[in-house]
Amino acid sequence: MKTIALIGLGTMGSPMAVNLAKAGYTVHGYNRTSGKSGPLLSAGGREAPSLSEAVKAADVVITMLPDVPEVEQVAYAPDGILANAPRGTLWIDMSTIDPQAAVNLAQAATDRGIRTLDAPVAGGEVGAVEGTLSIMVGGEAEDFEDALPVFRAMARTIVHCGGHGIGQTVKAANQLIVAANIQACAEAVVFLEKSGVDLEAALDVLNGGMAASTVLTRKKTNFLTRDYAPSFAMALHHKDMGIATRAARDVGAAIPLGATAAQLIGAAVARGDGSLDHSALLRGVELLSGHTQP
Amino acid sequence: MKTIALIGLGTMGSPMAVNLAKAGYTVHGYNRTSGKSGPLLSAGGREAPSLSEAVKAADVVITMLPDVPEVEQVAYAPDGILANAPRGTLWIDMSTIDPQAAVNLAQAATDRGIRTLDAPVAGGEVGAVEGTLSIMVGGEAEDFEDALPVFRAMARTIVHCGGHGIGQTVKAANQLIVAANIQACAEAVVFLEKSGVDLEAALDVLNGGMAASTVLTRKKTNFLTRDYAPSFAMALHHKDMGIATRAARDVGAAIPLGATAAQLIGAAVARGDGSLDHSALLRGVELLSGHTQP
């Protein structure tokens, strides 16, 4: 388990590949569009000449891609994982995708003798760079054990939550809670400002009690400055809330707050805020309340 | 500033009085109903024979009462604060009440030469016992400075947020965020259980990333065991959401998630869950989803 193919060198995948290379793995990076390998090469990794060559050389294949179509393309294409990975290869999909799609991919891989884990992450770009991600893992226990050293090079919290697809289910729950909490904090921000409160002092004291959260800690500056340079883009959270609302409907879980937050995120994307940080949910509350920052 | 009258020796007021006595203050405790002075007496404090005598003897009067009617009674009654406190007394209301009521009380007190601060707290019974409360303070800066040593005997986070009533405004924002976050976590719990996830493992990994919060930390055991022994009663949160929704409407802040959470809390109280911990919002999600713990 020394050679890793990392497919998808984007905002998350690139620093994850770097941390794996720094941990001593031989990392072959591959990205559909070129020009993404710089950080990996600097960290001692390699740029794979093609997807199939990356997959053929690897003990472990990691995918970190935007959504189901990209993952299915990399899985099912003639130069992709299922057609080229040796039997026994461990494929870890760390993308955030629909739990049912993850189950289907796991089945197709098993049919080819390829072991799979769904292992989406939380913690954002900061967590990917610092190697402090949280990883929520679905799949077989023995495959999880095999993957643990790899995960430890990227993450601080690593939990096996159940069988295939369950990692994606937990990630969907994560995105539901984060969306509702950001929206609630945004509502509080407008309420506080309209009430004439010193916002920075208020956010500090709110983050010292029961309202305290990683959302308040990480998004405080966005709220104070209205700077929405994306640490996690609204459009990605919109995609994830599609997963969460669909999966919750599938199992019959009523999520009134989660569903409302999903609609507000969808509206934000429709208004053109998809490329902004998801803390830009504050812009929707401002619109609704006829409010501009004092 | 060495003698303190503490009016209201309930779940919060009693341990706060104890910590003030331990810090060296002469604390005269008073409670409308008797039998609440034991912990204060054990900590070296005194039981005041009457409200008026407690107030007359004090440099600082602290009230820690359920709601506006109780605070107004203690303020305006013939044996109450305004009729009996010497001019220059500092009255700190640490109850959670309506911001506008706090402004009105401050005005009436000022007319009698009594200085006031609204200083509601967050952190719950645990924070009161451990002296680690968060205090959000409204009022004049010089009165805040005078009160700081008193606050430090009870709290870890102490922030002056603005003029009279502003402490209550920030507390209302706190309760909005907490309500929405508990409800979102409860929705996630039912979604996860219905999806066949190991809940304890999932909550651990959720609390390691962007979904992490004091709510998840403090309510994890309630969610796992369905034990709703109140650390903060649903009925009190219902009262507080009345304040938050009214205050937000008054200033014209749209709070779609906060308002939905307020309605769900109100429904929980109407179903008979008012005396349970506010984490019993989970019972409403279970009802809606036809779900019982696996």
Coordinates of C-alpha atoms in Angstrom, one line a residue:
Chain A
M1 CA 0.0 0.0 0.0
K2 CA 2.8 2.4 -1.0
T3 CA 1.7 3.8 -4.3
I4 CA -1.3 6.0 -4.6
A5 CA -3.1 7.4 -7.6
L6 CA -4.9 10.6 -6.7
I7 CA -7.5 11.6 -9.4
G8 CA -8.7 15.2 -9.1
L9 CA -6.1 17.8 -8.1
G10 CA -8.5 20.6 -7.3
T11 CA -8.9 22.8 -4.2
M12 CA -9.1 19.8 -2.0
G13 CA -7.3 17.0 -3.9
S14 CA -4.1 19.0 -4.5
P15 CA -3.3 19.6 -0.8
M16 CA -4.4 16.1 0.0
A17 CA -1.9 14.7 -2.6
V18 CA 0.8 16.9 -1.1
N19 CA 0.2 15.6 2.4
L20 CA 0.3 12.0 1.1
A21 CA 3.6 12.6 -0.7
K22 CA 5.0 14.3 2.4
A23 CA 4.0 11.2 4.4
G24 CA 6.2 9.0 2.2
Y25 CA 3.7 7.6 -0.3
T26 CA 4.5 7.5 -4.0
V27 CA 1.7 9.7 -5.3
H28 CA 0.8 9.7 -9.0
G29 CA -1.5 12.7 -9.5
Y30 CA -3.9 13.0 -12.4
N31 CA -6.3 15.8 -13.3
R32 CA -8.5 16.0 -16.4
T33 CA -7.3 19.5 -17.2
S34 CA -3.5 20.0 -16.9
G35 CA -1.6 22.6 -14.9
K36 CA -2.7 21.4 -11.5
S37 CA 0.4 19.3 -10.6
G38 CA 2.7 22.0 -9.4
P39 CA 2.2 21.6 -5.6
L40 CA 2.4 17.8 -5.8
L41 CA 5.6 17.9 -7.9
S42 CA 7.2 20.2 -5.4
A43 CA 6.3 17.8 -2.6
G44 CA 8.1 14.9 -4.4
G45 CA 5.0 13.5 -6.2
R46 CA 4.6 12.6 -9.9
E47 CA 2.2 13.7 -12.6
A48 CA 0.6 10.6 -14.2
P49 CA 0.7 10.8 -18.1
S50 CA -2.8 9.3 -18.3
L51 CA -5.7 8.1 -16.1
S52 CA -5.2 4.5 -17.0
E53 CA -1.4 4.6 -16.2
A54 CA -2.2 6.3 -12.9
V55 CA -4.6 3.5 -12.0
K56 CA -2.5 0.6 -13.3
A57 CA 0.5 1.7 -11.1
A58 CA -1.4 2.1 -7.9
D59 CA -2.2 0.0 -4.8
V60 CA -4.7 2.7 -3.7
V61 CA -6.8 4.9 -6.0
I62 CA -8.2 8.0 -4.4
T63 CA -10.8 10.1 -6.3
M64 CA -11.6 13.7 -5.2
L65 CA -14.1 15.0 -7.8
P66 CA -17.1 17.4 -7.9
D67 CA -20.1 15.1 -8.3
V68 CA -21.5 11.8 -9.5
P69 CA -21.0 12.3 -13.3
E70 CA -17.3 13.0 -12.8
V71 CA -16.9 10.0 -10.5
E72 CA -18.8 7.7 -12.8
Q73 CA -16.8 8.9 -15.8
V74 CA -13.5 8.1 -14.0
A75 CA -14.9 4.7 -12.9
Y76 CA -16.5 3.4 -16.1
A77 CA -14.5 5.0 -18.9
P78 CA -12.3 2.6 -21.0
D79 CA -9.2 4.3 -19.5
G80 CA -10.9 4.4 -16.0
I81 CA -10.6 2.6 -12.7
L82 CA -12.8 -0.5 -13.3
A83 CA -11.2 -1.3 -16.6
N84 CA -7.6 -0.8 -15.5
A85 CA -7.1 -1.3 -11.8
P86 CA -5.6 -4.7 -10.8
R87 CA -7.8 -7.0 -8.8
G88 CA -7.5 -6.2 -5.1
T89 CA -6.9 -2.5 -5.6
L90 CA -8.5 -0.3 -2.9
W91 CA -10.5 2.5 -4.5
I92 CA -11.3 5.3 -2.0
D93 CA -13.8 7.8 -3.3
M94 CA -13.4 10.9 -1.2
S95 CA -15.8 13.0 -3.3
T96 CA -19.1 14.1 -1.9
I97 CA -21.8 12.2 -3.9
D98 CA -25.2 10.7 -3.5
P99 CA -25.2 7.7 -1.1
Q100 CA -27.1 5.5 -3.5
A101 CA -24.7 6.3 -6.3
A102 CA -21.9 5.3 -3.9
V103 CA -23.6 2.0 -3.3
N104 CA -24.0 1.4 -7.0
L105 CA -20.3 2.2 -7.7
A106 CA -19.2 -0.1 -4.9
Q107 CA -21.3 -3.0 -6.4
A108 CA -19.8 -2.4 -9.8
A109 CA -16.3 -2.3 -8.4
T110 CA -16.8 -5.5 -6.3
D111 CA -17.9 -7.2 -9.5
R112 CA -14.5 -6.5 -10.9
G113 CA -12.6 -7.6 -7.7
I114 CA -11.9 -4.0 -6.7
R115 CA -12.4 -3.0 -3.1
T116 CA -14.1 0.4 -2.4
L117 CA -14.6 2.8 0.5
D118 CA -16.8 6.0 0.3
A119 CA -14.8 8.5 2.4
P120 CA -16.0 12.0 2.0
V121 CA -14.4 14.7 4.1
A122 CA -15.2 17.7 6.2
G123 CA -13.0 20.5 7.2
G124 CA -12.6 22.4 3.9
E125 CA -9.5 23.7 2.2
V126 CA -8.0 24.7 5.5
G127 CA -8.3 21.1 6.8
A128 CA -7.0 19.7 3.5
V129 CA -3.9 21.9 3.6
E130 CA -3.2 21.3 7.4
G131 CA -4.0 17.6 7.2
T132 CA -6.7 18.0 9.8
L133 CA -9.7 16.8 7.8
S134 CA -12.5 14.7 9.2
I135 CA -13.2 11.6 7.2
M136 CA -16.5 9.7 7.4
V137 CA -16.1 6.2 6.0
G138 CA -18.5 3.7 4.6
G139 CA -17.5 0.2 3.5
E140 CA -16.0 -3.1 4.8
A141 CA -14.2 -3.0 8.2
E142 CA -11.1 -4.7 6.8
D143 CA -10.8 -2.3 4.0
F144 CA -11.1 0.6 6.5
E145 CA -8.3 -0.9 8.5
D146 CA -6.1 -1.1 5.4
A147 CA -6.9 2.5 4.5
L148 CA -6.2 4.0 8.0
P149 CA -2.5 4.8 7.4
V150 CA -3.5 6.7 4.2
F151 CA -6.3 8.6 6.0
R152 CA -3.9 9.5 8.9
A153 CA -1.7 11.4 6.4
M154 CA -4.7 13.7 5.6
A155 CA -7.0 13.8 8.6
R156 CA -7.3 14.2 12.4
T157 CA -10.8 12.6 12.8
I158 CA -11.4 9.3 11.0
V159 CA -14.5 7.3 11.7
H160 CA -15.9 4.1 10.2
C161 CA -19.7 4.8 10.2
G162 CA -21.1 1.7 8.5
G163 CA -21.3 -0.1 5.1
H164 CA -21.0 1.2 1.6
G165 CA -22.7 4.6 1.1
I166 CA -22.9 5.3 4.8
G167 CA -19.9 7.7 4.7
Q168 CA -21.9 9.7 2.1
T169 CA -25.0 9.7 4.4
V170 CA -23.0 11.1 7.3
K171 CA -21.5 13.8 5.0
A172 CA -25.0 14.7 3.9
A173 CA -26.0 15.1 7.5
N174 CA -22.9 17.3 8.0
Q175 CA -23.9 19.6 5.2
L176 CA -27.5 19.8 6.5
I177 CA -26.2 21.0 9.9
V178 CA -23.7 23.4 8.5
A179 CA -26.2 25.0 6.1
A180 CA -28.8 25.5 8.9
N181 CA -26.2 26.9 11.2
I182 CA -24.8 29.3 8.7
Q183 CA -28.3 30.5 7.8
A184 CA -29.2 30.9 11.5
C185 CA -26.0 32.9 12.2
A186 CA -26.7 35.1 9.1
E187 CA -30.2 35.8 10.5
A188 CA -28.7 36.6 13.9
V189 CA -26.2 39.0 12.2
V190 CA -28.9 41.0 10.4
F191 CA -31.0 41.1 13.6
L192 CA -28.1 42.3 15.7
E193 CA -27.0 45.0 13.2
K194 CA -30.6 46.2 12.7
S195 CA -30.8 46.4 16.6
G196 CA -27.7 48.6 16.7
V197 CA -25.4 46.1 18.3
D198 CA -21.6 46.1 18.0
L199 CA -21.4 43.0 15.7
E200 CA -17.9 42.0 16.5
A201 CA -18.4 42.1 20.3
A202 CA -21.7 40.2 19.9
L203 CA -20.2 37.4 17.8
D204 CA -17.4 37.0 20.3
V205 CA -19.7 36.5 23.2
L206 CA -22.1 34.3 21.1
N207 CA -19.1 32.1 20.4
G208 CA -18.4 31.7 24.1
G209 CA -21.6 29.9 25.0
M210 CA -24.2 27.4 23.7
A211 CA -24.3 29.2 20.3
A212 CA -20.6 28.5 19.8
S213 CA -19.6 26.5 16.7
T214 CA -17.0 26.0 14.1
V215 CA -19.3 27.9 11.7
L216 CA -19.1 31.0 13.9
T217 CA -15.4 30.7 14.4
R218 CA -14.6 30.2 10.7
K219 CA -17.2 32.6 9.2
K220 CA -16.9 35.4 11.7
T221 CA -14.6 37.4 9.4
N222 CA -16.9 36.8 6.4
F223 CA -19.8 38.1 8.4
L224 CA -17.9 41.2 9.7
T225 CA -16.3 42.2 6.4
R226 CA -18.8 40.8 3.8
D227 CA -15.8 39.2 2.1
Y228 CA -17.1 36.1 0.4
A229 CA -13.9 34.7 -1.2
P230 CA -14.9 31.1 -1.3
S231 CA -13.5 28.7 1.2
F232 CA -16.5 26.5 0.2
A233 CA -18.5 27.6 -2.7
M234 CA -22.3 28.1 -2.4
A235 CA -22.7 26.1 -5.7
L236 CA -21.1 23.1 -4.1
H237 CA -23.2 23.4 -1.0
H238 CA -26.2 23.6 -3.3
K239 CA -25.2 20.3 -4.9
D240 CA -24.7 18.7 -1.4
M241 CA -28.1 19.9 -0.2
G242 CA -29.6 18.2 -3.3
I243 CA -28.0 15.0 -2.0
A244 CA -29.2 15.6 1.6
T245 CA -32.8 16.5 0.8
R246 CA -33.1 13.6 -1.7
A247 CA -31.5 11.1 0.8
A248 CA -33.7 12.3 3.6
R249 CA -36.9 11.9 1.5
D250 CA -35.8 8.5 0.4
V251 CA -35.6 7.3 4.1
G252 CA -38.6 9.4 5.2
A253 CA -36.8 11.7 7.6
A254 CA -38.6 15.1 8.0
I255 CA -36.0 17.9 7.9
P256 CA -38.0 21.2 8.0
L257 CA -35.0 23.3 8.8
G258 CA -32.6 21.5 6.5
A259 CA -35.1 21.7 3.6
T260 CA -35.6 25.5 4.2
A261 CA -31.9 26.0 4.2
A262 CA -31.6 24.0 1.0
Q263 CA -34.2 26.2 -0.7
L264 CA -32.4 29.4 0.5
I265 CA -29.1 28.1 -0.9
G266 CA -30.7 27.2 -4.2
A267 CA -32.1 30.7 -4.4
A268 CA -28.7 32.2 -3.7
V269 CA -27.2 30.2 -6.6
A270 CA -30.1 31.3 -8.8
R271 CA -29.4 35.0 -7.8
G272 CA -25.8 34.5 -9.1
D273 CA -24.0 33.9 -5.8
G274 CA -22.9 30.3 -6.6
S275 CA -19.2 31.2 -6.8
L276 CA -19.2 33.0 -3.4
D277 CA -18.5 31.4 -0.1
H278 CA -21.6 29.7 1.5
S279 CA -21.5 32.3 4.2
A280 CA -23.0 34.6 1.5
L281 CA -26.3 33.2 2.7
L282 CA -26.1 36.5 4.7
R283 CA -26.8 38.3 1.4
G284 CA -30.2 36.6 1.2
V285 CA -31.1 37.7 4.7
E286 CA -30.0 41.2 3.9
L287 CA -32.2 41.2 0.8
L288 CA -35.2 39.9 2.7
S289 CA -34.7 42.5 5.4
G290 CA -33.9 45.5 3.2
H291 CA -30.6 45.7 5.1
T292 CA -27.1 46.9 4.2
Q293 CA -24.2 46.8 6.6
P294 CA -24.1 49.9 8.8
Chain B
M1 CA -19.0 47.4 45.8
K2 CA -18.6 44.6 48.4
T3 CA -22.2 43.8 49.3
I4 CA -24.5 42.1 46.8
A5 CA -28.2 41.3 47.0
L6 CA -29.0 38.4 44.7
I7 CA -32.7 38.1 44.0
G8 CA -33.8 34.8 42.6
L9 CA -32.0 31.7 43.9
G10 CA -33.1 29.3 41.2
T11 CA -31.2 26.9 39.0
M12 CA -29.0 29.7 37.8
G13 CA -29.1 32.2 40.6
S14 CA -28.2 29.9 43.4
P15 CA -24.8 28.7 42.0
M16 CA -24.1 32.3 40.8
A17 CA -24.7 33.5 44.4
V18 CA -22.4 30.7 45.7
N19 CA -19.6 31.8 43.3
L20 CA -19.9 35.5 44.4
A21 CA -19.7 34.4 48.1
K22 CA -16.7 32.3 47.4
A23 CA -15.1 35.3 45.7
G24 CA -15.3 37.3 48.9
Y25 CA -18.5 39.3 48.4
T26 CA -21.0 39.6 51.2
V27 CA -24.0 38.1 49.4
H28 CA -27.6 38.5 50.7
G29 CA -29.8 36.0 48.9
Y30 CA -33.5 36.5 48.5
N31 CA -36.0 34.2 46.9
R32 CA -39.8 34.7 46.7
T33 CA -40.3 31.1 47.9
S34 CA -38.2 29.9 50.8
G35 CA -35.9 26.9 51.1
K36 CA -33.5 27.9 48.3
S37 CA -30.7 29.4 50.5
G38 CA -28.9 26.2 51.5
P39 CA -26.0 26.3 49.0
L40 CA -25.5 30.0 49.6
L41 CA -25.4 29.7 53.4
S42 CA -22.9 26.8 53.1
A43 CA -20.7 29.1 50.9
G44 CA -20.7 31.8 53.7
G45 CA -23.6 33.9 52.3
R46 CA -26.7 35.1 54.1
E47 CA -30.4 34.8 53.6
A48 CA -32.1 38.2 53.5
P49 CA -35.2 38.4 55.7
S50 CA -37.1 40.4 53.0
L51 CA -36.7 41.9 49.6
S52 CA -36.5 45.4 50.9
E53 CA -33.9 44.6 53.4
A54 CA -31.8 42.8 50.8
V55 CA -31.9 45.8 48.5
K56 CA -31.3 48.4 51.2
A57 CA -28.1 46.7 52.4
A58 CA -26.5 46.3 48.9
D59 CA -24.1 48.2 46.7
V60 CA -25.0 45.9 43.8
V61 CA -28.4 44.3 43.3
I62 CA -28.5 41.3 40.9
T63 CA -31.8 39.8 39.7
M64 CA -32.0 36.4 38.1
L65 CA -35.7 35.8 37.4
P66 CA -37.8 33.9 34.9
D67 CA -39.4 36.7 32.8
V68 CA -40.6 40.3 32.5
P69 CA -43.5 40.0 35.1
E70 CA -41.2 38.7 37.8
V71 CA -38.5 41.4 37.1
E72 CA -41.1 44.2 37.0
Q73 CA -42.6 43.0 40.2
V74 CA -39.3 43.0 42.0
A75 CA -38.5 46.4 40.4
Y76 CA -41.8 48.3 41.0
A77 CA -43.3 46.7 44.2
P78 CA -43.3 48.8 47.4
D79 CA -40.8 46.5 48.9
G80 CA -38.8 46.4 45.6
I81 CA -35.7 47.8 44.1
L82 CA -36.8 51.2 42.9
A83 CA -38.5 52.1 46.2
N84 CA -35.7 50.9 48.4
A85 CA -32.3 51.0 46.7
P86 CA -30.1 53.9 47.7
R87 CA -29.2 56.4 44.9
G88 CA -26.1 55.2 43.0
T89 CA -26.9 51.5 43.6
L90 CA -26.0 49.4 40.6
W91 CA -28.8 47.0 39.6
I92 CA -27.7 44.3 37.2
D93 CA -30.6 42.3 35.7
M94 CA -29.2 39.0 34.5
S95 CA -32.6 37.5 33.7
T96 CA -33.4 36.9 30.0
I97 CA -36.2 39.3 29.1
D98 CA -37.5 41.4 26.2
P99 CA -35.0 44.0 25.1
Q100 CA -37.7 46.8 25.1
A101 CA -38.7 45.8 28.6
A102 CA -35.1 46.1 29.7
V103 CA -34.9 49.6 28.1
N104 CA -38.1 50.7 30.0
L105 CA -36.8 49.3 33.3
A106 CA -33.5 51.1 32.8
Q107 CA -35.3 54.4 32.2
A108 CA -37.5 54.0 35.3
A109 CA -34.4 53.1 37.4
T110 CA -32.4 56.1 36.0
D111 CA -35.3 58.4 37.1
R112 CA -34.7 57.2 40.7
G113 CA -30.9 57.6 40.5
I114 CA -30.3 53.9 40.2
R115 CA -27.8 52.7 37.6
T116 CA -28.6 49.6 35.6
L117 CA -27.1 47.0 33.3
D118 CA -28.9 44.2 31.4
A119 CA -26.6 41.3 31.6
P120 CA -28.2 38.0 30.5
V121 CA -26.0 34.9 30.5
A122 CA -25.3 31.9 28.3
G123 CA -23.7 28.7 29.4
G124 CA -26.5 27.1 31.4
E125 CA -26.5 25.5 34.8
V126 CA -23.1 23.9 34.1
G127 CA -21.6 27.4 33.4
A128 CA -23.3 28.9 36.4
V129 CA -21.8 26.2 38.7
E130 CA -18.4 26.3 37.2
G131 CA -18.2 30.0 37.0
T132 CA -17.7 29.9 33.2
L133 CA -20.8 31.7 32.0
S134 CA -20.8 34.1 29.0
I135 CA -22.3 37.5 29.9
M136 CA -23.6 39.9 27.2
V137 CA -24.0 43.3 28.7
G138 CA -26.0 46.4 27.8
G139 CA -25.7 49.8 29.5
E140 CA -23.3 52.6 30.2
A141 CA -19.5 51.9 29.8
E142 CA -18.6 53.2 33.3
D143 CA -21.2 51.0 34.9
F144 CA -19.9 48.0 33.0
E145 CA -16.4 48.8 34.3
D146 CA -17.7 48.9 37.8
A147 CA -19.5 45.6 37.4
L148 CA -16.5 43.7 35.9
P149 CA -15.1 42.3 39.1
V150 CA -18.5 41.0 40.0
F151 CA -19.0 39.4 36.6
R152 CA -15.5 37.8 36.8
A153 CA -16.6 35.8 39.8
M154 CA -19.3 34.1 37.6
A155 CA -18.1 34.1 34.0
R156 CA -15.3 33.5 31.6
T157 CA -16.6 35.6 28.7
I158 CA -17.8 39.0 29.5
V159 CA -18.6 41.5 26.7
H160 CA -20.1 45.0 26.6
C161 CA -22.2 45.0 23.5
G162 CA -23.9 48.4 23.6
G163 CA -26.4 50.5 25.5
H164 CA -29.4 49.5 27.6
G165 CA -31.3 46.5 26.2
I166 CA -28.5 45.4 23.9
G167 CA -27.4 42.6 26.2
Q168 CA -30.9 41.2 25.9
T169 CA -30.8 41.6 22.1
V170 CA -27.6 39.6 21.9
K171 CA -29.1 36.9 24.2
A172 CA -32.1 36.7 21.8
A173 CA -29.7 36.1 18.9
N174 CA -28.0 33.5 21.0
Q175 CA -31.2 31.6 21.6
L176 CA -32.1 31.9 17.9
I177 CA -28.9 30.2 16.9
V178 CA -29.1 27.5 19.6
A179 CA -32.7 26.6 18.7
A180 CA -31.9 26.3 15.0
N181 CA -28.8 24.3 15.6
I182 CA -30.5 21.9 18.0
Q183 CA -33.3 21.4 15.5
A184 CA -30.9 20.9 12.6
C185 CA -28.9 18.3 14.7
A186 CA -32.2 16.5 15.6
E187 CA -33.1 16.3 11.9
A188 CA -29.7 14.9 11.2
V189 CA -30.1 12.3 14.0
V190 CA -33.3 10.9 12.6
F191 CA -31.9 11.0 9.0
L192 CA -28.8 9.1 10.2
E193 CA -30.8 6.5 12.2
K194 CA -33.3 5.9 9.4
S195 CA -30.3 5.4 7.1
G196 CA -28.8 2.7 9.3
V197 CA -25.8 4.7 10.5
D198 CA -24.0 4.1 13.8
L199 CA -25.2 7.3 15.5
E200 CA -22.5 7.6 18.1
A201 CA -19.7 7.2 15.5
A202 CA -21.5 9.7 13.2
L203 CA -21.9 12.3 15.9
D204 CA -18.2 12.0 16.8
V205 CA -17.1 12.6 13.2
L206 CA -19.7 15.4 12.7
N207 CA -18.3 17.2 15.8
G208 CA -14.8 17.1 14.2
G209 CA -15.5 19.3 11.2
M210 CA -17.6 22.3 10.1
A211 CA -20.7 20.9 11.8
A212 CA -19.0 21.0 15.2
S213 CA -20.7 23.0 17.9
T214 CA -21.2 23.3 21.6
V215 CA -24.8 22.0 20.9
L216 CA -23.4 18.8 19.5
T217 CA -20.9 18.4 22.3
R218 CA -23.4 19.1 25.1
K219 CA -26.5 17.4 23.7
K220 CA -24.8 14.3 22.2
T221 CA -25.7 12.2 25.3
N222 CA -29.3 13.4 25.1
F223 CA -29.5 12.4 21.5
L224 CA -27.9 9.0 22.0
T225 CA -29.9 8.0 25.1
R226 CA -33.1 10.0 24.6
D227 CA -32.7 11.2 28.2
Y228 CA -34.2 14.7 28.4
A229 CA -33.6 15.6 32.0
P230 CA -33.5 19.4 31.7
S231 CA -30.3 21.3 31.6
F232 CA -32.3 24.0 29.9
A233 CA -36.1 23.5 29.7
M234 CA -38.0 23.6 26.5
A235 CA -40.5 26.0 28.1
L236 CA -37.8 28.5 28.9
H237 CA -36.5 28.3 25.3
H238 CA -40.1 28.9 24.2
K239 CA -40.2 32.0 26.2
D240 CA -36.9 33.2 24.8
M241 CA -38.0 32.5 21.2
G242 CA -41.0 34.7 21.9
I243 CA -38.6 37.4 22.7
A244 CA -36.4 36.7 19.7
T245 CA -39.2 36.6 17.1
R246 CA -40.8 39.7 18.5
A247 CA -37.6 41.7 18.6
A248 CA -36.6 40.6 15.1
R249 CA -40.1 41.6 13.8
D250 CA -39.7 45.0 15.6
V251 CA -36.5 45.8 13.8
G252 CA -37.6 44.1 10.5
A253 CA -35.1 41.3 10.4
A254 CA -36.3 38.3 8.4
I255 CA -35.4 35.1 10.3
P256 CA -37.0 32.2 8.4
L257 CA -35.0 29.5 10.1
G258 CA -35.3 31.1 13.6
A259 CA -39.0 31.5 13.1
T260 CA -39.5 27.9 12.1
A261 CA -37.5 26.7 15.1
A262 CA -39.6 29.0 17.3
Q263 CA -42.8 27.3 16.0
L264 CA -41.4 23.8 16.5
I265 CA -40.4 24.7 20.1
G266 CA -43.9 26.1 20.7
A267 CA -45.5 23.0 19.4
A268 CA -43.2 20.9 21.6
V269 CA -44.4 22.8 24.6
A270 CA -48.0 22.4 23.5
R271 CA -47.5 18.6 23.2
G272 CA -46.4 18.6 26.8
D273 CA -42.7 18.6 26.5
G274 CA -42.2 22.0 28.2
S275 CA -40.4 20.5 31.2
L276 CA -38.0 18.5 29.1
D277 CA -34.6 19.6 28.0
H278 CA -34.7 21.6 24.7
S279 CA -32.8 18.8 23.0
A280 CA -36.3 17.0 23.1
L281 CA -36.9 18.9 19.8
L282 CA -35.7 15.4 18.6
R283 CA -39.1 14.0 19.7
G284 CA -40.9 16.3 17.2
V285 CA -38.7 15.1 14.4
E286 CA -39.3 11.5 15.4
L287 CA -43.1 12.2 15.4
L288 CA -43.0 13.8 12.0
S289 CA -40.9 11.0 10.6
G290 CA -42.8 8.1 12.3
H291 CA -39.5 7.1 13.8
T292 CA -38.4 5.4 17.0
Q293 CA -34.9 4.9 18.1
P294 CA -33.5 1.6 16.6

